[in-house]
Amino acid sequence: MNTVIETRAAMIAIDGAHPLWRDFVIAPNSSAATRRIPILLVSDSEKRRAEATLAGADLTASWREFERNCCKLVNDLARIPDPEMLDQLACACRESLPPLAMEGLQEFNQGNYYRQHDLFEEQWANTRGPVRDLYRAILQVGVAYYQIENNNYRGGLKMLQRSVQWLHIMPDACQGIDVEQLRRDSYAVRAELERLGPERLEEFDRNLLKPVIWHAP
């Protein structure tokens, strides 16, 4: 699962002959961090294709269909960012951080992770366009830090995994937020959580919970 999260897969293609094909279909659908990634299973067995559909595959195909229509299947199914959406995002990222989001940022940087959630969630709900995912990303990282401070290993790890999909699509800087640094910081926290595991969470270095860097655009 970490490989799928880290590579920000646009699509998962599975060989239906693999002995773990069912796990490869079910596992991505079991996590909010990966469940939006389309899954294609390829098999010449009609029974296997039917089983894969029931297990949660978005699409199945025989090998002949896959070889003939590979490009179309990928174009239709893969989650590739839309160029128009990216243009909208780039334009919005040149704007100033809205006052409500700035307040949320201040709360985050003061370690008030519960309060920042409410502010960024309100900003996200009141924003249209792809830049709203900037607020969702910061919100989720903050919630992860809150969970870690409250010794909730599973909750912290889950929220950090979810945040990857939103952090990935953002430019390195957006509305003054240093997104690239936030990526590095949150990924470092996740790596340390995974290294320690739930049994050693008390050893986690709270100094890894760093503030979000902001510069006036």
Short mmCIF file of C-alpha atoms in Angstrom, two decimals, residues 2 5-6 8 108 113 134 136-146 148 153 155-170 177-195 204-213:
data_model
loop_
_atom_site.label_atom_id
_atom_site.label_comp_id
_atom_site.label_asym_id
_atom_site.label_seq_id
_atom_site.Cartn_x
_atom_site.Cartn_y
_atom_site.Cartn_z
CA ASN A 2 2.83 2.42 0.75
CA ILE A 5 0.47 5.97 -1.89
CA GLU A 6 4.02 7.21 -2.50
CA ARG A 8 0.42 8.59 -6.39
CA PHE A 108 -1.89 25.14 13.38
CA TYR A 113 -4.62 21.27 15.86
CA LEU A 134 -4.83 23.04 -0.24
CA ARG A 136 -8.02 20.05 3.02
CA ALA A 137 -4.38 18.94 2.90
CA ILE A 138 -3.28 21.21 5.75
CA LEU A 139 -6.38 20.28 7.73
CA GLN A 140 -5.62 16.57 7.43
CA VAL A 141 -1.98 16.97 8.40
CA GLY A 142 -3.09 18.96 11.44
CA VAL A 143 -5.62 16.30 12.42
CA ALA A 144 -2.86 13.68 12.09
CA TYR A 145 -0.66 15.68 14.47
CA TYR A 146 -3.58 15.98 16.89
CA ILE A 148 -0.35 11.61 17.42
CA TYR A 153 -1.28 5.73 16.09
CA GLY A 155 -5.70 7.73 13.38
CA GLY A 156 -2.50 9.71 12.83
CA LEU A 157 -1.17 7.35 10.18
CA LYS A 158 -4.50 7.22 8.35
CA MET A 159 -4.78 11.01 8.11
CA LEU A 160 -1.21 11.39 6.89
CA GLN A 161 -1.86 8.80 4.19
CA ARG A 162 -5.01 10.63 3.12
CA SER A 163 -3.23 13.98 2.87
CA VAL A 164 -0.77 12.70 0.23
CA GLN A 165 -3.34 12.78 -2.58
CA TRP A 166 -4.02 16.50 -1.99
CA LEU A 167 -0.42 17.55 -1.27
CA HIS A 168 0.79 15.80 -4.41
CA ILE A 169 -1.26 17.84 -6.85
CA MET A 170 -0.36 21.22 -5.29
CA ILE A 177 2.20 28.25 1.76
CA ASP A 178 5.47 26.32 1.35
CA VAL A 179 3.77 23.14 0.16
CA GLU A 180 7.03 21.38 -0.66
CA GLN A 181 8.25 21.81 2.93
CA LEU A 182 4.89 20.64 4.27
CA ARG A 183 5.21 17.52 2.11
CA ARG A 184 8.68 16.79 3.44
CA ASP A 185 7.66 17.41 7.05
CA SER A 186 4.50 15.32 6.92
CA TYR A 187 6.24 12.50 5.04
CA ALA A 188 8.98 12.48 7.68
CA VAL A 189 6.34 12.16 10.41
CA ARG A 190 4.68 9.28 8.59
CA ALA A 191 8.00 7.51 8.04
CA GLU A 192 8.83 7.77 11.73
CA LEU A 193 5.39 6.50 12.74
CA GLU A 194 5.79 3.49 10.49
CA ARG A 195 9.30 2.86 11.82
CA PHE A 204 7.92 9.49 18.83
CA ASP A 205 9.84 12.79 18.76
CA ARG A 206 7.22 15.56 18.99
CA ASN A 207 9.77 17.99 17.49
CA LEU A 208 8.93 16.41 14.13
CA LEU A 209 5.52 18.12 14.28
CA LYS A 210 6.72 21.28 12.56
CA PRO A 211 4.75 24.45 11.73
CA VAL A 212 3.59 25.30 8.23
CA ILE A 213 5.85 27.86 6.56
#
